[in-house]
Amino acid sequence: MPQAFVSTDRIRSLFTEAMSQMYRTEVPQYGTLIELVAEVNAACLEKDPELRERLASAGELERIDVERHGAIRLGTAEELFTIRRLFAVMGMQAVGYYDLSVAGVPVHSTCFRPIGEAALNVNPFRVFTSLLRLELIEDEGLRGEAQAILAARRIYTPRAVALIERHEQNGGLTEAEATEFVAEALETFRWHGEATVNAETYKRLHDAHRLIADVVSFKGPHINHLTPRTLDIDAVQARMPERGITPKAVIEGPPRRHCDILLRQTSFKALEEAIVFSGEEGAVRGSHTARFGEIEQRGVALTAKGRMLYDRLLASVRGEVQVGAGGAKAGAYNQELVERFRALPDSWEELRRQDLAFFRYSATPAGIAAAISSTLPRDPEALITRGYLAFAPVVYEDFLPVSAAGIFQSNLGTDQQQNYATRSNRDAFEAALGATVKDELALYAERQAASLDAAMEALGLAGLQLKTVA
């Protein structure tokens, strides 16, 4: 009898656990951060029974403790093409296109993550994956040198590639194959303290942009952070110094709110790590900064209308208040952020009524009982008012380009903003990827519509639609 294949959810969970253990060994402060986040999350759930109930009802409570996102930076189209195939083994697909060159970072990116609600609730592991844009290196000679260096490296083990091919050909992996795949795939993300270039080449790459040196100078795309999800990022930010960790001055994203929206992120500075440069006259020692600790707090996914408002409000603050490293600047920025964001409703009901955010609908036990014994009103708002139809926020599973760029810049050890003449190049990114990235807004809309259809059918009101405020 043929052996049964394990699910992609199972493989993703195995990989997440292995990645977390590896990173805890490589970056001990990550372990400290995990412990702090666990303490804060437990306190939040204890003091807020409504939050606990909402997470439990949505099937999201168990995922909080395992939730992680990682980030890697690739150097070539071939590397991106293969990473798509590698993540497919774990049930992860490319969602969204992010152009970070507009914020002075010479990469464009996507998020590999699970798509379906059930898969997300099992393990919502995500990897923010960036591709270096070599065309943004102005020095033609240096650009050619970087291309040659990247072309010569192989970041995947032969066995990992063979197991990817087996998954593609057979439609799955057995438990033994999955375990071997995880071990082999992990090698791509491991830190290597030996640079593949000499000190002089590293300096020229570094002078062009620190991130260019990070991508080009090493054997592979070491995972540069692994991020746990907290339920109160302000509490974690305030308590990090107690654990000997210095956080960045400003939390990226929206301000603290009663109804969390999108994504808030903070981090500690990248570690300065000893490395060995290659050279004709023996090893030369130096240092490199790349890997850091990050924490995130996730809120509701906003609709296109909500995102337009969010982007406008954020841009208005950043246009007037410089985000610097100093405490005074950080205080002024946070205060202005809170004031400007008063224009975005801070109640679930208003976010829903004004079509600013996505929600998951469900028929309540009272609604189902009423549908059996009587005729329900065909006014959706009346169904909600009477407690027959419930709604809960859909978690934002993706990223924010301005926030990502802010984290990158902070952890490269500089606030310098570099302008690039070339902008978005989604077509080139998708050509390298070998696939079209999925539209995150369309995915959220599909989840909302499917939940509403199921709820209305349970109430015997199939086809009834909600009305929103224009």
XYZ file of C-alpha atoms in Angstrom:
470
model
C 0.000 0.000 0.000
C 1.305 3.507 -0.796
C 2.182 5.638 2.195
C -0.191 8.473 3.025
C 0.901 12.039 2.455
C 0.941 14.502 5.344
C -0.886 17.801 4.959
C 0.842 20.998 3.938
C -0.391 22.421 7.269
C 1.585 19.711 9.066
C 4.741 20.456 7.068
C 4.361 24.198 7.719
C 3.994 23.594 11.459
C 7.073 21.354 11.522
C 9.054 23.984 9.670
C 7.858 26.847 11.904
C 8.916 24.976 15.034
C 12.306 24.063 13.558
C 12.891 27.640 12.408
C 11.988 29.007 15.832
C 14.362 26.607 17.586
C 17.188 27.469 15.185
C 16.693 31.208 15.553
C 16.480 30.953 19.345
C 19.906 29.277 19.290
C 21.388 31.822 16.880
C 19.846 34.930 18.501
C 19.317 34.356 22.255
C 17.422 37.654 22.634
C 14.702 36.145 20.443
C 14.017 33.637 23.222
C 13.767 36.486 25.714
C 11.346 38.255 23.411
C 9.169 35.137 23.053
C 8.927 34.832 26.840
C 7.990 38.493 27.237
C 5.323 38.307 24.529
C 3.835 35.164 26.102
C 3.580 36.933 29.474
C 1.921 40.012 27.959
C -0.514 37.923 25.913
C -1.552 35.874 28.953
C -2.184 39.071 30.934
C -4.237 40.558 28.075
C -6.472 37.503 27.786
C -6.960 37.365 31.553
C -8.067 40.998 31.879
C -10.131 41.071 28.672
C -12.613 38.139 28.599
C -14.376 39.724 25.599
C -11.168 39.538 23.559
C -10.614 35.930 24.622
C -14.157 35.003 23.621
C -13.875 36.766 20.262
C -10.613 34.973 19.429
C -12.014 31.626 20.576
C -15.237 32.022 18.578
C -13.243 32.806 15.417
C -10.971 29.794 15.930
C -7.990 32.130 16.382
C -7.121 31.668 20.052
C -4.831 28.668 19.588
C -2.856 30.265 16.754
C -1.603 33.195 18.862
C 1.120 31.173 20.588
C 2.463 29.650 17.360
C 2.111 32.749 15.213
C 5.346 33.902 13.588
C 6.487 35.779 10.562
C 9.970 35.705 9.144
C 11.789 37.773 6.540
C 14.420 36.923 3.954
C 16.149 38.832 1.152
C 16.982 37.051 -2.093
C 19.446 38.053 -4.776
C 18.311 36.512 -8.065
C 15.221 35.646 -10.069
C 16.157 31.966 -9.884
C 16.271 32.105 -6.083
C 12.811 33.697 -5.976
C 11.403 31.144 -8.429
C 12.607 28.245 -6.287
C 11.506 29.765 -2.982
C 7.951 29.915 -4.379
C 8.131 26.175 -5.024
C 9.657 25.537 -1.582
C 6.911 27.430 0.232
C 4.241 25.671 -1.865
C 5.280 22.430 -0.138
C 4.128 24.113 3.078
C 0.847 25.376 1.631
C 2.059 28.977 1.307
C 1.389 31.236 -1.680
C 2.587 34.689 -2.745
C 0.182 37.398 -1.634
C 0.636 41.092 -2.423
C 3.364 43.125 -4.108
C 5.391 45.629 -2.092
C 7.708 48.195 -3.652
C 10.155 49.397 -1.011
C 12.321 51.425 -3.398
C 9.986 54.388 -2.842
C 11.213 54.401 0.769
C 14.878 54.137 -0.116
C 15.248 50.360 0.154
C 16.383 48.691 -3.122
C 14.040 45.683 -3.029
C 10.545 44.646 -3.980
C 8.727 41.976 -2.054
C 5.807 39.640 -1.498
C 4.386 37.716 1.434
C 4.278 33.925 1.307
C 1.488 32.658 3.539
C -1.445 30.234 3.776
C -4.649 31.370 2.070
C -7.661 29.532 3.513
C -9.201 30.366 6.883
C -8.771 26.819 8.205
C -5.086 26.745 7.204
C -4.495 30.162 8.765
C -6.015 29.035 12.046
C -3.800 25.933 12.109
C -0.624 27.940 11.559
C -0.511 31.396 9.919
C 3.263 31.363 9.323
C 4.299 34.071 6.857
C 7.593 34.990 5.255
C 8.106 38.514 3.917
C 10.335 37.768 0.944
C 12.305 40.501 -0.816
C 14.205 40.414 -4.099
C 17.211 42.711 -4.493
C 16.830 45.147 -7.393
C 20.317 45.152 -8.832
C 19.289 47.705 -11.465
C 19.138 50.264 -8.651
C 22.896 50.004 -8.057
C 24.180 53.090 -9.883
C 27.797 51.942 -10.160
C 27.771 49.767 -13.292
C 30.974 47.958 -12.339
C 29.720 47.157 -8.856
C 26.376 46.036 -10.271
C 28.105 43.579 -12.598
C 30.316 42.308 -9.786
C 27.285 41.744 -7.559
C 25.504 39.864 -10.348
C 28.498 37.568 -10.818
C 28.768 36.852 -7.079
C 25.066 36.011 -6.795
C 25.081 33.882 -9.955
C 27.778 31.668 -8.475
C 25.999 30.785 -5.240
C 23.493 27.985 -4.583
C 21.226 28.643 -1.613
C 19.220 25.378 -1.724
C 20.618 21.947 -0.929
C 20.340 19.384 -3.740
C 18.192 17.201 -1.481
C 15.776 20.073 -0.744
C 15.311 20.614 -4.482
C 14.782 16.876 -5.015
C 12.080 16.787 -2.333
C 10.383 19.862 -3.828
C 10.298 18.040 -7.156
C 8.937 14.901 -5.498
C 6.150 16.946 -3.900
C 5.295 18.473 -7.268
C 5.315 15.133 -9.077
C 3.554 12.993 -6.459
C 1.205 15.603 -5.016
C 2.586 15.375 -1.484
C 5.241 14.074 0.910
C 5.137 11.259 3.435
C 5.850 11.954 7.109
C 9.462 10.784 6.716
C 9.943 12.873 3.576
C 8.362 15.905 5.268
C 10.746 15.607 8.217
C 13.713 15.391 5.852
C 12.397 18.295 3.779
C 12.165 20.540 6.837
C 15.761 19.762 7.825
C 17.031 20.418 4.294
C 14.955 23.569 3.740
C 16.170 24.992 7.047
C 19.716 25.140 5.671
C 18.665 27.924 3.290
C 17.727 30.154 6.235
C 20.703 29.420 8.490
C 23.203 32.117 9.501
C 26.723 31.848 8.081
C 29.459 33.852 9.735
C 31.755 33.575 6.722
C 31.341 36.146 3.961
C 31.793 35.019 0.365
C 33.563 38.269 -0.534
C 36.691 40.017 0.676
C 36.629 43.017 2.983
C 37.186 45.543 0.191
C 34.256 44.243 -1.881
C 32.043 44.146 1.191
C 32.834 47.796 1.919
C 31.918 48.889 -1.609
C 28.642 46.965 -1.439
C 27.992 48.383 2.010
C 28.656 51.929 0.835
C 26.141 51.486 -1.996
C 23.524 50.323 0.558
C 23.784 48.213 3.700
C 21.065 45.913 2.501
C 22.932 45.235 -0.757
C 25.930 44.057 1.269
C 23.652 41.841 3.355
C 22.156 40.108 0.308
C 25.270 39.752 -1.844
C 28.028 38.953 0.662
C 26.848 35.661 2.152
C 26.177 32.031 1.226
C 22.438 32.376 1.619
C 19.505 34.532 2.716
C 19.774 34.066 6.470
C 16.473 34.704 8.211
C 16.903 38.253 9.506
C 14.055 38.235 12.005
C 11.346 35.952 13.364
C 8.377 37.858 14.731
C 5.888 36.760 17.405
C 2.405 38.298 17.579
C 1.448 40.189 20.702
C -1.962 41.366 21.841
C -0.483 44.552 23.362
C 2.569 45.904 21.569
C 2.725 49.007 23.774
C 3.147 46.841 26.866
C 5.906 44.830 25.184
C 7.628 48.028 24.009
C 7.550 49.446 27.547
C 8.873 46.243 29.134
C 11.641 45.406 26.674
C 14.259 47.523 28.542
C 13.501 45.483 31.702
C 14.842 42.469 29.802
C 17.945 44.259 28.572
C 16.463 44.941 25.119
C 16.385 48.455 23.645
C 13.386 48.959 21.327
C 13.254 51.337 18.369
C 11.800 54.723 19.324
C 8.610 54.574 17.237
C 6.103 51.766 16.769
C 5.456 51.511 13.035
C 1.895 51.608 11.710
C -1.308 53.050 13.184
C -1.583 54.412 16.735
C -2.943 52.507 19.731
C -6.711 52.147 19.380
C -9.627 50.358 21.001
C -10.271 48.573 17.686
C -6.926 47.459 16.301
C -6.418 47.947 12.573
C -3.911 46.459 10.145
C -0.446 45.978 11.642
C 1.747 47.606 14.281
C 5.432 46.627 14.525
C 8.428 47.391 16.678
C 11.889 45.874 16.977
C 15.276 46.051 18.618
C 18.384 47.111 16.731
C 20.187 44.638 14.536
C 22.957 42.690 16.225
C 26.551 43.479 15.359
C 27.918 40.057 14.552
C 31.461 38.913 13.924
C 32.143 37.659 10.412
C 35.146 36.414 8.494
C 35.898 37.827 5.044
C 37.471 35.739 2.330
C 40.828 36.940 1.026
C 43.905 35.864 -0.810
C 46.098 36.342 2.237
C 43.923 34.456 4.705
C 40.839 35.280 6.703
C 40.124 38.890 7.660
C 37.753 39.532 10.539
C 35.018 42.148 10.562
C 31.430 42.687 11.623
C 28.002 42.820 10.014
C 24.558 43.957 11.166
C 21.513 42.215 9.723
C 19.503 40.155 12.196
C 17.193 41.744 14.721
C 14.148 41.109 16.902
C 10.693 42.226 15.896
C 7.229 42.105 17.473
C 3.893 42.717 15.819
C 0.293 43.371 16.800
C -2.373 42.562 14.211
C -5.781 44.165 13.817
C -8.644 44.077 11.364
C -8.040 44.053 7.600
C -9.218 47.282 5.985
C -11.148 47.493 2.724
C -9.872 49.534 -0.238
C -11.874 52.469 1.127
C -10.366 51.984 4.587
C -6.834 51.647 3.221
C -7.164 54.891 1.252
C -8.139 56.686 4.449
C -5.375 54.970 6.448
C -2.699 55.788 3.847
C -3.826 59.418 3.643
C -3.777 59.884 7.423
C -0.376 58.213 7.831
C 1.144 60.234 4.983
C -0.148 63.469 6.527
C 1.664 62.710 9.779
C 4.914 61.526 8.229
C 4.917 64.535 5.932
C 4.911 66.946 8.875
C 6.726 65.120 11.679
C 10.097 63.498 10.968
C 10.413 59.996 12.406
C 13.780 60.067 14.122
C 15.539 58.075 16.774
C 15.220 60.681 19.514
C 12.626 60.385 22.263
C 11.305 63.923 21.752
C 10.727 63.322 18.052
C 9.103 59.995 18.822
C 6.763 61.634 21.331
C 5.723 64.337 18.877
C 5.165 61.764 16.146
C 3.023 59.517 18.342
C 0.931 62.446 19.585
C 0.291 63.691 16.066
C -0.508 60.154 14.903
C -3.212 59.782 17.561
C -4.760 63.150 16.675
C -4.878 62.538 12.919
C -6.306 59.046 13.276
C -9.376 60.343 15.097
C -10.746 60.651 11.560
C -10.856 56.845 11.288
C -13.749 55.395 13.373
C -12.677 53.444 16.445
C -15.677 51.137 16.823
C -16.342 47.816 15.146
C -19.873 48.881 14.288
C -18.820 52.068 12.497
C -15.959 50.360 10.698
C -18.494 47.825 9.431
C -21.296 50.253 8.571
C -18.958 52.551 6.658
C -17.370 49.637 4.765
C -13.913 50.477 6.110
C -12.972 46.982 7.306
C -13.651 43.315 6.612
C -15.713 41.155 8.964
C -16.654 37.520 9.351
C -20.397 36.973 9.761
C -22.126 34.111 11.567
C -25.662 33.133 12.475
C -26.136 33.104 16.238
C -27.876 30.281 18.129
C -30.691 32.756 18.877
C -30.968 33.567 15.188
C -31.136 29.919 14.150
C -33.765 29.212 16.829
C -35.811 32.223 15.713
C -35.595 31.125 12.065
C -37.196 27.799 12.993
C -40.042 29.274 15.025
C -40.830 32.495 13.169
C -40.178 34.667 10.138
C -37.040 36.760 10.455
C -36.815 40.358 9.248
C -35.193 40.768 5.856
C -33.352 43.866 7.041
C -29.763 42.816 7.809
C -29.307 45.647 10.291
C -32.355 44.427 12.202
C -30.834 40.923 12.277
C -27.682 42.351 13.862
C -29.606 44.560 16.295
C -31.726 41.636 17.497
C -28.662 39.443 17.964
C -29.505 37.025 15.161
C -26.455 37.863 13.064
C -23.002 38.393 14.593
C -19.843 39.850 13.089
C -16.200 39.752 14.097
C -13.102 41.411 12.586
C -11.055 39.530 9.986
C -7.386 39.547 11.001
C -4.997 41.372 8.681
C -2.575 38.684 7.502
C -0.294 40.834 5.351
C 2.160 43.741 5.567
C 2.445 47.506 5.166
C 5.192 48.800 2.841
C 5.862 52.003 4.803
C 6.133 50.052 8.054
C 8.388 47.414 6.479
C 10.665 50.120 5.109
C 10.725 51.825 8.519
C 11.790 48.591 10.215
C 14.428 47.966 7.540
C 15.875 51.462 7.832
C 15.922 51.411 11.626
C 17.703 48.093 11.771
C 20.235 48.981 9.131
C 21.475 51.424 11.732
C 20.552 54.587 9.880
C 17.654 56.923 9.244
C 19.131 57.859 5.874
C 16.576 57.982 3.074
C 17.917 57.154 -0.356
C 15.919 58.070 -3.448
C 15.798 55.803 -6.464
C 14.710 56.989 -9.899
C 13.275 53.571 -10.807
C 10.019 52.746 -9.090
C 7.581 49.845 -9.025
C 8.286 46.931 -11.347
C 5.640 44.354 -10.512
C 5.824 42.734 -13.953
C 9.522 41.940 -13.506
C 8.900 40.598 -10.003
C 6.111 38.283 -11.146
C 8.194 37.123 -14.116
C 10.962 36.124 -11.701
C 8.448 34.532 -9.336
C 6.915 32.479 -12.123
C 3.407 33.332 -10.914
C 1.017 36.193 -10.347
C 0.853 37.419 -6.753
C -2.596 37.171 -5.203
C -4.575 40.311 -4.391
C -4.907 40.483 -0.603
C -8.012 42.693 -0.729
C -9.760 40.197 -3.000
C -8.912 37.384 -0.561
C -10.421 39.284 2.382
C -13.515 40.166 0.347
C -13.982 36.505 -0.592
C -13.756 35.429 3.057
C -16.273 38.065 4.128
C -18.715 37.192 1.337
C -18.448 33.438 2.006
C -19.124 33.922 5.727
C -22.138 36.144 5.017
C -23.577 33.666 2.513
C -23.200 30.814 5.014
C -24.783 32.876 7.813
C -27.762 33.924 5.694
C -28.305 30.363 4.514
C -28.294 29.175 8.139
C -30.990 31.766 8.866
C -33.052 30.749 5.841
C -32.352 34.084 4.140
C -30.079 32.996 1.309
C -29.118 35.841 -1.019
C -29.751 38.665 1.457
C -26.978 41.252 1.324
C -25.808 43.910 3.759
C -25.986 47.596 2.993
C -23.167 49.918 3.913
C -22.923 53.662 4.400
C -21.564 55.382 1.277
